[in-house]
Amino acid sequence: MIRALSFISLVILWQIGALLSEPRQLPGPIIVVQTIVREAQSGALLTHLMATTLRVCAAFLLAMSLGTAIGYMMGRVKTIDRLLDPWTVILLNVPALVVIVLSYIWFGLTETAAIGAVALNKLPNVIITIREGARSLSQEYEDLATVFKFSAINRLRHIIIPQLGPYIAATMRTGLSLVWKLVLIVELLGRSDGIGFQINLAFQLFDMRLLLAYALPFITLMLIIETFLVQPFERRVSRWRNNDA
Amino acid sequence: MLEVSVETKSFASDKNCSKSILSSIHFYLKEGEVGAILGPSGYGKTTLMRIIAGLDKDFIGNVTYPKSWRLGAVFQEPRLLPWRSISDNLKISTPHDQQEYCAKLLDIFGLNKHLDLFPGQLSLGLARRVALVRALAIKPDILLLDEPFVSLDEQLAQELRIELSRVIDASNITTLLVTHDIDEAIALSDRLYLFSKTIPASIHEVIDNPMARHALAPEAARELKEKILTALSKEQTKQAN
């Protein structure tokens, strides 16, 4: 209820702002919605939205799976940790833009370079969080699995992943927002489709309507993913914590 | 037969030197026998259990039993997976062909009503019962029990001991119990190994108990308890000298 009120007041503020300023600087919500409908009818909106969403998914999954595997190994094996720790720290501190530009220069303006660059930016973040989780895995449950001769799969499913769950959820949450923001940048710099590309176009034309008509649906989509996929996952992995007597 | 022979077990202590905590522990249990390690807390009983369970391989000596034997254990705390329901906890560790037997055990230990709950929702008594069923459900040939009924009220502990005795005898399970509770050791075990209160700890006396797992005449039980207490205090005076 409060959320809805807050949202409505934002729209009202936007309308007031639009009335007070020039339409070129801030078009009102109605004009923007009309533009969205127009772009959607032409099919362009969906095409660009799909392109960006696929990139977000690919980069996100790549960073999460690779980061979880590396982070887990670093958390469990000291030698691997010592070996990879400096790389992680370096990667964590290299500006995203540097990674993106280098990736485009070295690997060309390709899809692989774009997705790889985004994933690489997210990777150290995942590694560090999962490493923390792997370090805190309980020896007691490990012993339990050994005594009761759990298979490798059961060990992973019932002992390791449930303990890493909250860490995975935490890094997913921060990960998704970081990844989609970066995807727009790689699109702006080196792709010929996607929301980032359209925003660049709108910027060059100084077309605020077009810019908002592409930004808003995309932000909405990301909010939907966050609310209906990421948050339920987070609740699921921490569900058992609420069952304490 | 389970044969345990631990020459020494040491832990690395701070100043690059190691501290020996178990020394010269040798005993065996024949098939279906129940032995109890009786001694005060904090003298390496749990460490010995970990060694026998194969969780600690850093010791001098060896633990042998037939390769085909299955080992089940009840840890000092129930150690159920808090993120899985009771029925899942049991399903995960019980082999497929043993699920029916597991259901039977659940019935014996009165757990059927609680299968959908999570471990955090159970009382300690119930959680200990689940841990016991989990260990028994794999049809173990060796059962290790590390203070399985500690901090339960006496009446419940006694009920559980009786149920456990029945299952142990019915399935001929070679069992090693670690406890500081003399009554518990007398009720369950054919042989009592008294742990010394020294560091490193060792077995300083072995007492046979022909009446294990039977309703013991109060007189006989008292006599046996006397004998154990004398042995324990004798050891203490020896130390004081």
Tab-separated table of C-alpha atoms in Angstrom:
chain	number	residue	atom	x	y	z
A	1	MET	CA	0.000	0.000	0.000
A	2	ILE	CA	2.705	2.446	1.063
A	3	ARG	CA	4.775	1.306	-1.902
A	4	ALA	CA	1.893	2.074	-4.274
A	5	LEU	CA	1.365	5.517	-2.736
A	6	SER	CA	5.053	6.240	-3.020
A	7	PHE	CA	5.000	5.214	-6.658
A	8	ILE	CA	1.932	7.325	-7.452
A	9	SER	CA	3.459	10.382	-5.784
A	10	LEU	CA	6.564	9.906	-7.930
A	11	VAL	CA	4.422	9.965	-11.090
A	12	ILE	CA	2.620	13.072	-9.853
A	13	LEU	CA	5.910	14.813	-9.099
A	14	TRP	CA	7.125	13.864	-12.556
A	15	GLN	CA	3.981	15.375	-14.124
A	16	ILE	CA	4.417	18.596	-12.120
A	17	GLY	CA	8.067	18.766	-13.123
A	18	ALA	CA	7.102	18.241	-16.760
A	19	LEU	CA	4.557	21.052	-16.609
A	20	LEU	CA	7.158	23.425	-15.171
A	21	SER	CA	9.933	22.612	-17.654
A	22	GLU	CA	10.351	22.420	-21.375
A	23	PRO	CA	9.073	19.206	-23.024
A	24	ARG	CA	12.537	18.683	-24.568
A	25	GLN	CA	14.090	18.524	-21.116
A	26	LEU	CA	11.440	16.543	-19.285
A	27	PRO	CA	8.476	15.153	-21.209
A	28	GLY	CA	5.447	14.204	-19.085
A	29	PRO	CA	4.464	10.641	-18.259
A	30	ILE	CA	1.642	10.553	-20.802
A	31	ILE	CA	3.879	11.481	-23.738
A	32	VAL	CA	6.462	8.943	-22.610
A	33	VAL	CA	3.840	6.193	-22.365
A	34	GLN	CA	2.660	7.109	-25.871
A	35	THR	CA	6.222	6.784	-27.129
A	36	ILE	CA	6.599	3.426	-25.372
A	37	VAL	CA	3.419	2.186	-27.055
A	38	ARG	CA	4.646	3.431	-30.427
A	39	GLU	CA	8.041	1.737	-30.057
A	40	ALA	CA	6.398	-1.429	-28.826
A	41	GLN	CA	4.012	-1.517	-31.793
A	42	SER	CA	6.875	-1.172	-34.249
A	43	GLY	CA	8.560	-4.138	-32.547
A	44	ALA	CA	11.747	-2.182	-31.893
A	45	LEU	CA	11.276	-1.997	-28.143
A	46	LEU	CA	10.914	-5.741	-27.791
A	47	THR	CA	13.943	-6.453	-29.997
A	48	HIS	CA	16.211	-4.165	-27.997
A	49	LEU	CA	14.766	-5.285	-24.692
A	50	MET	CA	15.380	-8.917	-25.594
A	51	ALA	CA	18.942	-8.237	-26.739
A	52	THR	CA	19.792	-6.509	-23.474
A	53	THR	CA	18.016	-9.057	-21.288
A	54	LEU	CA	19.863	-11.925	-22.954
A	55	ARG	CA	23.186	-10.159	-22.380
A	56	VAL	CA	22.295	-9.533	-18.748
A	57	CYS	CA	21.367	-13.197	-18.270
A	58	ALA	CA	24.479	-14.490	-20.011
A	59	ALA	CA	26.886	-12.211	-18.151
A	60	PHE	CA	25.119	-12.826	-14.853
A	61	LEU	CA	25.133	-16.618	-15.185
A	62	LEU	CA	28.733	-16.632	-16.352
A	63	ALA	CA	29.926	-14.485	-13.450
A	64	MET	CA	27.864	-16.405	-10.899
A	65	SER	CA	28.891	-19.902	-11.964
A	66	LEU	CA	32.548	-19.096	-12.526
A	67	GLY	CA	32.743	-16.928	-9.407
A	68	THR	CA	31.036	-19.543	-7.241
A	69	ALA	CA	33.389	-22.283	-8.421
A	70	ILE	CA	36.526	-20.160	-7.997
A	71	GLY	CA	35.369	-18.642	-4.715
A	72	TYR	CA	34.563	-22.075	-3.315
A	73	MET	CA	37.975	-23.451	-4.276
A	74	MET	CA	39.708	-20.417	-2.798
A	75	GLY	CA	37.750	-20.790	0.416
A	76	ARG	CA	38.621	-24.469	0.755
A	77	VAL	CA	42.180	-24.765	-0.585
A	78	LYS	CA	44.781	-22.429	0.904
A	79	THR	CA	47.223	-22.719	-1.995
A	80	ILE	CA	44.602	-21.735	-4.551
A	81	ASP	CA	43.594	-18.840	-2.326
A	82	ARG	CA	47.166	-17.543	-2.127
A	83	LEU	CA	47.585	-17.994	-5.862
A	84	LEU	CA	44.434	-16.202	-6.944
A	85	ASP	CA	43.969	-13.642	-4.194
A	86	PRO	CA	46.188	-10.934	-5.769
A	87	TRP	CA	44.365	-11.336	-9.086
A	88	THR	CA	41.038	-10.942	-7.363
A	89	VAL	CA	42.165	-7.788	-5.601
A	90	ILE	CA	43.484	-6.305	-8.857
A	91	LEU	CA	40.321	-7.157	-10.726
A	92	LEU	CA	38.226	-5.712	-7.957
A	93	ASN	CA	40.007	-2.383	-8.262
A	94	VAL	CA	40.253	-2.003	-12.037
A	95	PRO	CA	37.547	0.444	-13.171
A	96	ALA	CA	34.751	-1.243	-15.110
A	97	LEU	CA	35.307	1.051	-18.067
A	98	VAL	CA	38.947	-0.032	-18.411
A	99	VAL	CA	37.955	-3.692	-18.534
A	100	ILE	CA	35.251	-2.968	-21.111
A	101	VAL	CA	37.456	-0.883	-23.415
A	102	LEU	CA	40.377	-3.325	-23.156
A	103	SER	CA	38.071	-6.204	-23.914
A	104	TYR	CA	36.731	-4.442	-27.036
A	105	ILE	CA	40.218	-3.576	-28.216
A	106	TRP	CA	41.618	-7.059	-27.694
A	107	PHE	CA	38.667	-9.158	-28.777
A	108	GLY	CA	36.902	-6.799	-31.175
A	109	LEU	CA	33.400	-5.349	-30.977
A	110	THR	CA	31.827	-8.763	-30.511
A	111	GLU	CA	29.128	-10.263	-28.348
A	112	THR	CA	31.674	-12.417	-26.525
A	113	ALA	CA	33.824	-9.396	-25.689
A	114	ALA	CA	30.786	-7.489	-24.395
A	115	ILE	CA	29.406	-10.281	-22.194
A	116	GLY	CA	32.885	-11.326	-21.075
A	117	ALA	CA	33.738	-7.795	-19.993
A	118	VAL	CA	30.577	-7.472	-17.907
A	119	ALA	CA	31.061	-10.884	-16.318
A	120	LEU	CA	34.678	-10.070	-15.538
A	121	ASN	CA	33.592	-6.932	-13.704
A	122	LYS	CA	31.174	-8.856	-11.548
A	123	LEU	CA	33.461	-11.854	-11.025
A	124	PRO	CA	35.703	-10.649	-8.138
A	125	ASN	CA	32.638	-9.625	-6.216
A	126	VAL	CA	31.168	-13.113	-6.444
A	127	ILE	CA	34.503	-14.737	-5.653
A	128	ILE	CA	35.013	-12.754	-2.464
A	129	THR	CA	31.516	-13.367	-1.130
A	130	ILE	CA	31.480	-17.085	-1.925
A	131	ARG	CA	34.996	-17.503	-0.538
A	132	GLU	CA	33.730	-16.112	2.745
A	133	GLY	CA	30.877	-18.620	2.628
A	134	ALA	CA	33.184	-21.526	1.821
A	135	ARG	CA	35.468	-20.588	4.702
A	136	SER	CA	32.601	-20.709	7.141
A	137	LEU	CA	31.357	-24.165	6.082
A	138	SER	CA	30.809	-26.257	9.169
A	139	GLN	CA	33.237	-29.115	9.791
A	140	GLU	CA	30.528	-30.865	11.788
A	141	TYR	CA	28.232	-31.369	8.817
A	142	GLU	CA	31.229	-32.374	6.739
A	143	ASP	CA	31.941	-35.095	9.321
A	144	LEU	CA	28.339	-36.163	9.235
A	145	ALA	CA	28.533	-36.577	5.459
A	146	THR	CA	31.735	-38.616	5.825
A	147	VAL	CA	30.382	-40.973	8.475
A	148	PHE	CA	27.124	-41.546	6.627
A	149	LYS	CA	28.964	-41.934	3.314
A	150	PHE	CA	27.079	-39.236	1.406
A	151	SER	CA	27.622	-39.348	-2.340
A	152	ALA	CA	29.391	-36.338	-3.870
A	153	ILE	CA	26.084	-35.081	-5.249
A	154	ASN	CA	24.276	-35.422	-1.923
A	155	ARG	CA	27.136	-33.681	-0.175
A	156	LEU	CA	26.840	-30.784	-2.597
A	157	ARG	CA	23.044	-30.662	-2.515
A	158	HIS	CA	22.395	-31.149	1.144
A	159	ILE	CA	25.526	-29.978	2.935
A	160	ILE	CA	27.421	-27.409	0.861
A	161	ILE	CA	24.823	-25.510	-1.164
A	162	PRO	CA	22.423	-24.936	1.760
A	163	GLN	CA	25.268	-23.376	3.720
A	164	LEU	CA	26.412	-21.289	0.758
A	165	GLY	CA	22.806	-20.333	-0.069
A	166	PRO	CA	22.686	-17.039	1.849
A	167	TYR	CA	26.033	-16.007	0.330
A	168	ILE	CA	24.880	-16.897	-3.166
A	169	ALA	CA	21.659	-14.950	-2.594
A	170	ALA	CA	23.550	-11.909	-1.332
A	171	THR	CA	25.886	-11.838	-4.308
A	172	MET	CA	22.989	-12.452	-6.715
A	173	ARG	CA	21.171	-9.460	-5.363
A	174	THR	CA	24.039	-6.997	-5.704
A	175	GLY	CA	25.108	-8.824	-8.855
A	176	LEU	CA	22.010	-8.349	-10.924
A	177	SER	CA	21.901	-4.573	-10.500
A	178	LEU	CA	25.619	-4.219	-11.225
A	179	VAL	CA	25.403	-6.444	-14.292
A	180	TRP	CA	22.493	-4.686	-15.946
A	181	LYS	CA	23.999	-1.271	-15.401
A	182	LEU	CA	27.242	-2.455	-16.998
A	183	VAL	CA	25.446	-4.129	-19.889
A	184	LEU	CA	23.968	-0.746	-20.870
A	185	ILE	CA	27.497	0.685	-20.935
A	186	VAL	CA	28.944	-2.078	-23.118
A	187	GLU	CA	25.999	-1.641	-25.457
A	188	LEU	CA	26.521	2.081	-25.601
A	189	LEU	CA	30.211	1.607	-26.387
A	190	GLY	CA	30.226	-1.241	-28.822
A	191	ARG	CA	26.970	-2.914	-29.770
A	192	SER	CA	24.441	-2.070	-32.450
A	193	ASP	CA	21.343	-3.122	-30.556
A	194	GLY	CA	19.995	-3.193	-27.006
A	195	ILE	CA	18.698	-0.584	-24.596
A	196	GLY	CA	22.155	0.947	-24.122
A	197	PHE	CA	22.468	1.444	-27.884
A	198	GLN	CA	19.034	3.096	-28.066
A	199	ILE	CA	19.849	5.372	-25.157
A	200	ASN	CA	23.010	6.455	-26.950
A	201	LEU	CA	20.921	7.209	-30.020
A	202	ALA	CA	18.424	9.202	-27.958
A	203	PHE	CA	21.301	11.084	-26.374
A	204	GLN	CA	22.735	12.050	-29.744
A	205	LEU	CA	19.332	13.224	-30.913
A	206	PHE	CA	18.700	14.898	-27.563
A	207	ASP	CA	15.421	12.993	-27.542
A	208	MET	CA	14.306	12.687	-23.915
A	209	ARG	CA	11.086	10.936	-24.881
A	210	LEU	CA	12.936	8.161	-26.646
A	211	LEU	CA	15.464	7.878	-23.840
A	212	LEU	CA	12.776	7.439	-21.186
A	213	ALA	CA	10.711	5.201	-23.463
A	214	TYR	CA	13.594	2.717	-23.487
A	215	ALA	CA	14.938	3.208	-19.992
A	216	LEU	CA	11.637	2.818	-18.128
A	217	PRO	CA	10.466	-0.538	-19.541
A	218	PHE	CA	13.925	-1.941	-18.941
A	219	ILE	CA	14.079	-0.719	-15.351
A	220	THR	CA	10.610	-2.191	-14.825
A	221	LEU	CA	11.715	-5.536	-16.235
A	222	MET	CA	14.739	-5.623	-13.916
A	223	LEU	CA	12.514	-4.762	-10.956
A	224	ILE	CA	10.208	-7.631	-11.918
A	225	ILE	CA	13.145	-10.052	-12.105
A	226	GLU	CA	14.423	-8.806	-8.770
A	227	THR	CA	11.012	-9.098	-7.097
A	228	PHE	CA	9.818	-12.360	-8.590
A	229	LEU	CA	13.037	-14.302	-9.049
A	230	VAL	CA	15.846	-12.999	-6.849
A	231	GLN	CA	13.875	-12.193	-3.705
A	232	PRO	CA	11.892	-15.462	-3.657
A	233	PHE	CA	15.195	-17.310	-4.086
A	234	GLU	CA	16.628	-15.412	-1.157
A	235	ARG	CA	13.596	-16.256	0.970
A	236	ARG	CA	13.813	-19.888	-0.067
A	237	VAL	CA	17.428	-20.356	0.913
A	238	SER	CA	16.907	-18.729	4.286
A	239	ARG	CA	13.501	-20.291	4.919
A	240	TRP	CA	14.762	-22.842	7.430
A	241	ARG	CA	16.151	-20.067	9.624
A	242	ASN	CA	12.620	-18.952	10.443
A	243	ASN	CA	11.718	-22.370	11.738
A	244	ASP	CA	13.578	-22.181	15.006
A	245	ALA	CA	11.450	-23.221	17.904
B	1	MET	CA	35.255	-57.837	15.397
B	2	LEU	CA	36.144	-54.224	16.011
B	3	GLU	CA	39.710	-53.765	17.133
B	4	VAL	CA	40.945	-50.433	18.364
B	5	SER	CA	44.565	-49.750	19.010
B	6	VAL	CA	45.632	-46.173	19.524
B	7	GLU	CA	49.288	-45.893	20.498
B	8	THR	CA	49.269	-42.113	20.667
B	9	LYS	CA	47.152	-39.253	19.483
B	10	SER	CA	48.567	-35.761	19.736
B	11	PHE	CA	47.421	-32.307	18.844
B	12	ALA	CA	49.758	-29.560	17.735
B	13	SER	CA	49.784	-27.002	20.522
B	14	ASP	CA	50.954	-23.412	20.202
B	15	LYS	CA	54.725	-23.460	20.590
B	16	ASN	CA	55.472	-25.795	17.702
B	17	CYS	CA	55.306	-28.724	20.040
B	18	SER	CA	52.558	-31.301	20.171
B	19	LYS	CA	50.562	-32.423	23.122
B	20	SER	CA	49.663	-36.060	23.500
B	21	ILE	CA	46.082	-36.624	24.642
B	22	LEU	CA	45.527	-40.361	24.162
B	23	SER	CA	48.023	-43.093	24.811
B	24	SER	CA	48.087	-46.911	24.755
B	25	ILE	CA	44.424	-47.536	24.198
B	26	HIS	CA	43.796	-51.106	23.117
B	27	PHE	CA	40.530	-52.959	23.164
B	28	TYR	CA	38.238	-54.989	20.989
B	29	LEU	CA	34.535	-55.688	20.704
B	30	LYS	CA	33.167	-58.946	19.363
B	31	GLU	CA	30.208	-58.913	17.022
B	32	GLY	CA	27.091	-57.769	18.842
B	33	GLU	CA	28.951	-56.653	21.953
B	34	VAL	CA	28.438	-53.287	23.554
B	35	GLY	CA	31.379	-51.513	25.129
B	36	ALA	CA	31.350	-48.286	27.061
B	37	ILE	CA	34.135	-45.783	27.466
B	38	LEU	CA	33.439	-44.258	30.821
B	39	GLY	CA	35.225	-41.175	31.987
B	40	PRO	CA	34.975	-37.498	32.756
B	41	SER	CA	34.384	-34.896	30.052
B	42	GLY	CA	37.341	-33.257	28.401
B	43	TYR	CA	39.704	-36.232	28.411
B	44	GLY	CA	39.699	-37.213	24.774
B	45	LYS	CA	36.692	-39.527	24.633
B	46	THR	CA	35.206	-37.727	21.663
B	47	THR	CA	38.613	-37.685	19.972
B	48	LEU	CA	38.727	-41.458	20.310
B	49	MET	CA	35.269	-41.668	18.741
B	50	ARG	CA	36.378	-39.512	15.823
B	51	ILE	CA	39.357	-41.790	15.291
B	52	ILE	CA	37.171	-44.912	15.259
B	53	ALA	CA	34.655	-43.229	12.935
B	54	GLY	CA	37.496	-42.549	10.495
B	55	LEU	CA	37.175	-38.776	10.849
B	56	ASP	CA	40.610	-38.300	12.359
B	57	LYS	CA	43.420	-40.141	10.624
B	58	ASP	CA	46.245	-38.273	12.288
B	59	PHE	CA	47.194	-40.764	15.022
B	60	ILE	CA	49.579	-43.629	15.631
B	61	GLY	CA	47.874	-46.997	15.744
B	62	ASN	CA	45.013	-48.566	13.856
B	63	VAL	CA	41.336	-49.313	13.907
B	64	THR	CA	40.213	-52.463	12.122
B	65	TYR	CA	36.891	-54.062	11.334
B	66	PRO	CA	35.616	-56.090	8.370
B	67	LYS	CA	35.471	-54.085	5.150
B	68	SER	CA	31.830	-54.942	4.574
B	69	TRP	CA	30.757	-53.460	7.899
B	70	ARG	CA	28.665	-50.341	7.917
B	71	LEU	CA	29.250	-47.695	10.527
B	72	GLY	CA	26.596	-45.493	12.066
B	73	ALA	CA	27.141	-42.763	14.603
B	74	VAL	CA	25.262	-40.533	16.966
B	75	PHE	CA	27.213	-37.399	17.735
B	76	GLN	CA	27.217	-35.574	21.008
B	77	GLU	CA	24.717	-33.064	19.652
B	78	PRO	CA	21.977	-34.345	17.320
B	79	ARG	CA	23.631	-32.709	14.301
B	80	LEU	CA	20.582	-32.758	12.047
B	81	LEU	CA	20.696	-30.646	8.913
B	82	PRO	CA	18.743	-27.549	10.003
B	83	TRP	CA	17.781	-26.683	6.416
B	84	ARG	CA	16.047	-30.004	5.756
B	85	SER	CA	12.848	-31.387	7.259
B	86	ILE	CA	13.048	-34.391	9.575
B	87	SER	CA	11.857	-36.766	6.881
B	88	ASP	CA	14.417	-35.357	4.429
B	89	ASN	CA	17.158	-35.612	7.025
B	90	LEU	CA	16.442	-39.313	7.321
B	91	LYS	CA	15.923	-39.885	3.602
B	92	ILE	CA	19.276	-38.357	2.718
B	93	SER	CA	21.344	-40.690	4.870
B	94	THR	CA	19.235	-43.847	4.584
B	95	PRO	CA	19.926	-46.125	1.595
B	96	HIS	CA	16.914	-46.778	-0.643
B	97	ASP	CA	16.479	-50.401	0.346
B	98	GLN	CA	16.453	-49.412	4.000
B	99	GLN	CA	13.590	-46.889	3.842
B	100	GLU	CA	11.044	-49.407	5.049
B	101	TYR	CA	13.165	-50.300	8.033
B	102	CYS	CA	13.551	-46.584	8.726
B	103	ALA	CA	9.754	-46.233	8.831
B	104	LYS	CA	9.621	-49.058	11.348
B	105	LEU	CA	12.211	-47.338	13.529
B	106	LEU	CA	10.257	-44.085	13.351
B	107	ASP	CA	7.322	-45.982	14.706
B	108	ILE	CA	9.345	-47.545	17.526
B	109	PHE	CA	10.784	-44.203	18.565
B	110	GLY	CA	7.469	-42.379	18.201
B	111	LEU	CA	8.567	-39.875	15.590
B	112	ASN	CA	5.871	-40.275	12.954
B	113	LYS	CA	4.051	-37.106	13.953
B	114	HIS	CA	7.093	-34.926	13.546
B	115	LEU	CA	8.330	-35.810	10.075
B	116	ASP	CA	7.354	-32.537	8.412
B	117	LEU	CA	8.988	-30.328	11.016
B	118	PHE	CA	12.418	-28.790	10.752
B	119	PRO	CA	15.121	-29.643	13.319
B	120	GLY	CA	14.896	-26.157	14.834
B	121	GLN	CA	11.301	-26.864	15.788
B	122	LEU	CA	12.090	-30.016	17.744
B	123	SER	CA	12.834	-30.365	21.428
B	124	LEU	CA	16.261	-31.757	22.274
B	125	GLY	CA	14.704	-35.090	23.226
B	126	LEU	CA	13.015	-35.456	19.858
B	127	ALA	CA	16.098	-34.316	17.973
B	128	ARG	CA	18.198	-36.930	19.779
B	129	ARG	CA	15.675	-39.580	18.831
B	130	VAL	CA	15.893	-38.542	15.187
B	131	ALA	CA	19.691	-38.738	15.352
B	132	LEU	CA	19.395	-42.216	16.823
B	133	VAL	CA	16.965	-43.369	14.140
B	134	ARG	CA	19.243	-41.902	11.468
B	135	ALA	CA	22.155	-43.977	12.753
B	136	LEU	CA	20.101	-47.160	13.157
B	137	ALA	CA	18.317	-46.843	9.813
B	138	ILE	CA	21.440	-47.626	7.811
B	139	LYS	CA	21.474	-51.033	9.571
B	140	PRO	CA	24.921	-50.439	10.968
B	141	ASP	CA	27.247	-53.250	11.957
B	142	ILE	CA	29.080	-50.808	14.212
B	143	LEU	CA	27.272	-48.119	16.124
B	144	LEU	CA	29.165	-45.283	17.792
B	145	LEU	CA	27.282	-43.334	20.415
B	146	ASP	CA	28.863	-40.215	21.839
B	147	GLU	CA	26.914	-39.202	24.953
B	148	PRO	CA	23.693	-39.903	23.058
B	149	PHE	CA	21.319	-39.012	25.888
B	150	VAL	CA	23.170	-36.235	27.651
B	151	SER	CA	20.998	-33.408	29.025
B	152	LEU	CA	17.749	-35.322	28.670
B	153	ASP	CA	15.571	-35.867	31.689
B	154	GLU	CA	16.251	-39.204	33.334
B	155	GLN	CA	12.904	-40.795	32.576
B	156	LEU	CA	13.125	-40.083	28.852
B	157	ALA	CA	16.763	-41.163	28.735
B	158	GLN	CA	15.799	-44.441	30.333
B	159	GLU	CA	12.966	-45.051	27.879
B	160	LEU	CA	15.316	-44.411	24.992
B	161	ARG	CA	17.958	-46.723	26.463
B	162	ILE	CA	15.420	-49.538	26.633
B	163	GLU	CA	14.338	-49.032	23.015
B	164	LEU	CA	17.945	-48.785	21.922
B	165	SER	CA	18.886	-51.984	23.794
B	166	ARG	CA	16.152	-53.872	21.974
B	167	VAL	CA	17.294	-52.703	18.551
B	168	ILE	CA	20.959	-53.403	19.334
B	169	ASP	CA	20.192	-56.956	20.433
B	170	ALA	CA	17.694	-57.626	17.664
B	171	SER	CA	20.138	-56.554	14.959
B	172	ASN	CA	23.295	-57.750	16.712
B	173	ILE	CA	25.008	-54.375	16.419
B	174	THR	CA	28.533	-53.985	17.740
B	175	THR	CA	28.250	-50.793	19.745
B	176	LEU	CA	30.668	-48.429	21.390
B	177	LEU	CA	29.201	-45.951	23.810
B	178	VAL	CA	31.029	-42.963	25.185
B	179	THR	CA	29.536	-41.562	28.352
B	180	HIS	CA	30.252	-39.972	31.695
B	181	ASP	CA	27.043	-41.427	33.114
B	182	ILE	CA	27.774	-44.589	35.129
B	183	ASP	CA	24.145	-45.729	35.172
B	184	GLU	CA	23.925	-45.411	31.413
B	185	ALA	CA	27.097	-47.433	30.937
B	186	ILE	CA	25.808	-50.154	33.268
B	187	ALA	CA	22.414	-50.282	31.572
B	188	LEU	CA	23.796	-50.694	28.070
B	189	SER	CA	27.236	-52.204	27.937
B	190	ASP	CA	28.741	-55.655	28.339
B	191	ARG	CA	32.120	-54.203	29.152
B	192	LEU	CA	33.134	-50.911	30.690
B	193	TYR	CA	36.452	-49.300	29.919
B	194	LEU	CA	37.339	-46.759	32.552
B	195	PHE	CA	39.254	-43.825	31.186
B	196	SER	CA	41.970	-42.390	33.371
B	197	LYS	CA	41.754	-38.788	34.431
B	198	THR	CA	45.238	-38.107	33.163
B	199	ILE	CA	46.683	-36.373	30.150
B	200	PRO	CA	47.314	-38.311	27.974
B	201	ALA	CA	44.314	-40.455	28.838
B	202	SER	CA	44.335	-44.225	28.700
B	203	ILE	CA	42.168	-47.131	29.855
B	204	HIS	CA	43.095	-47.980	33.411
B	205	GLU	CA	40.508	-50.617	34.215
B	206	VAL	CA	38.102	-52.930	32.415
B	207	ILE	CA	34.952	-54.114	34.181
B	208	ASP	CA	32.675	-56.823	32.806
B	209	ASN	CA	28.932	-56.449	33.116
B	210	PRO	CA	27.158	-59.741	32.463
B	211	MET	CA	23.760	-58.171	33.058
B	212	ALA	CA	23.846	-55.528	30.378
B	213	ARG	CA	20.573	-54.694	28.612
B	214	HIS	CA	18.526	-56.714	31.047
B	215	ALA	CA	16.393	-55.411	33.841
B	216	LEU	CA	19.064	-55.360	36.496
B	217	ALA	CA	18.188	-56.301	40.071
B	218	PRO	CA	18.649	-53.088	42.050
B	219	GLU	CA	21.043	-54.861	44.404
B	220	ALA	CA	23.291	-56.094	41.601
B	221	ALA	CA	23.244	-52.704	39.918
B	222	ARG	CA	24.252	-50.991	43.128
B	223	GLU	CA	27.104	-53.441	43.639
B	224	LEU	CA	28.401	-52.876	40.149
B	225	LYS	CA	28.170	-49.126	40.542
B	226	GLU	CA	30.062	-49.345	43.836
B	227	LYS	CA	32.778	-51.312	42.087
B	228	ILE	CA	33.084	-48.717	39.332
B	229	LEU	CA	33.139	-45.828	41.783
B	230	THR	CA	35.850	-47.545	43.820
B	231	ALA	CA	37.912	-48.096	40.704
B	232	LEU	CA	37.501	-44.447	39.726
B	233	SER	CA	38.428	-43.125	43.167
B	234	LYS	CA	41.376	-45.547	43.425
B	235	GLU	CA	42.670	-44.017	40.254
B	236	GLN	CA	42.242	-40.535	41.658
B	237	THR	CA	44.194	-41.350	44.831
B	238	LYS	CA	46.906	-42.890	42.671
B	239	GLN	CA	47.123	-39.642	40.814
B	240	ALA	CA	47.199	-37.561	43.964
B	241	ASN	CA	50.189	-39.553	45.144
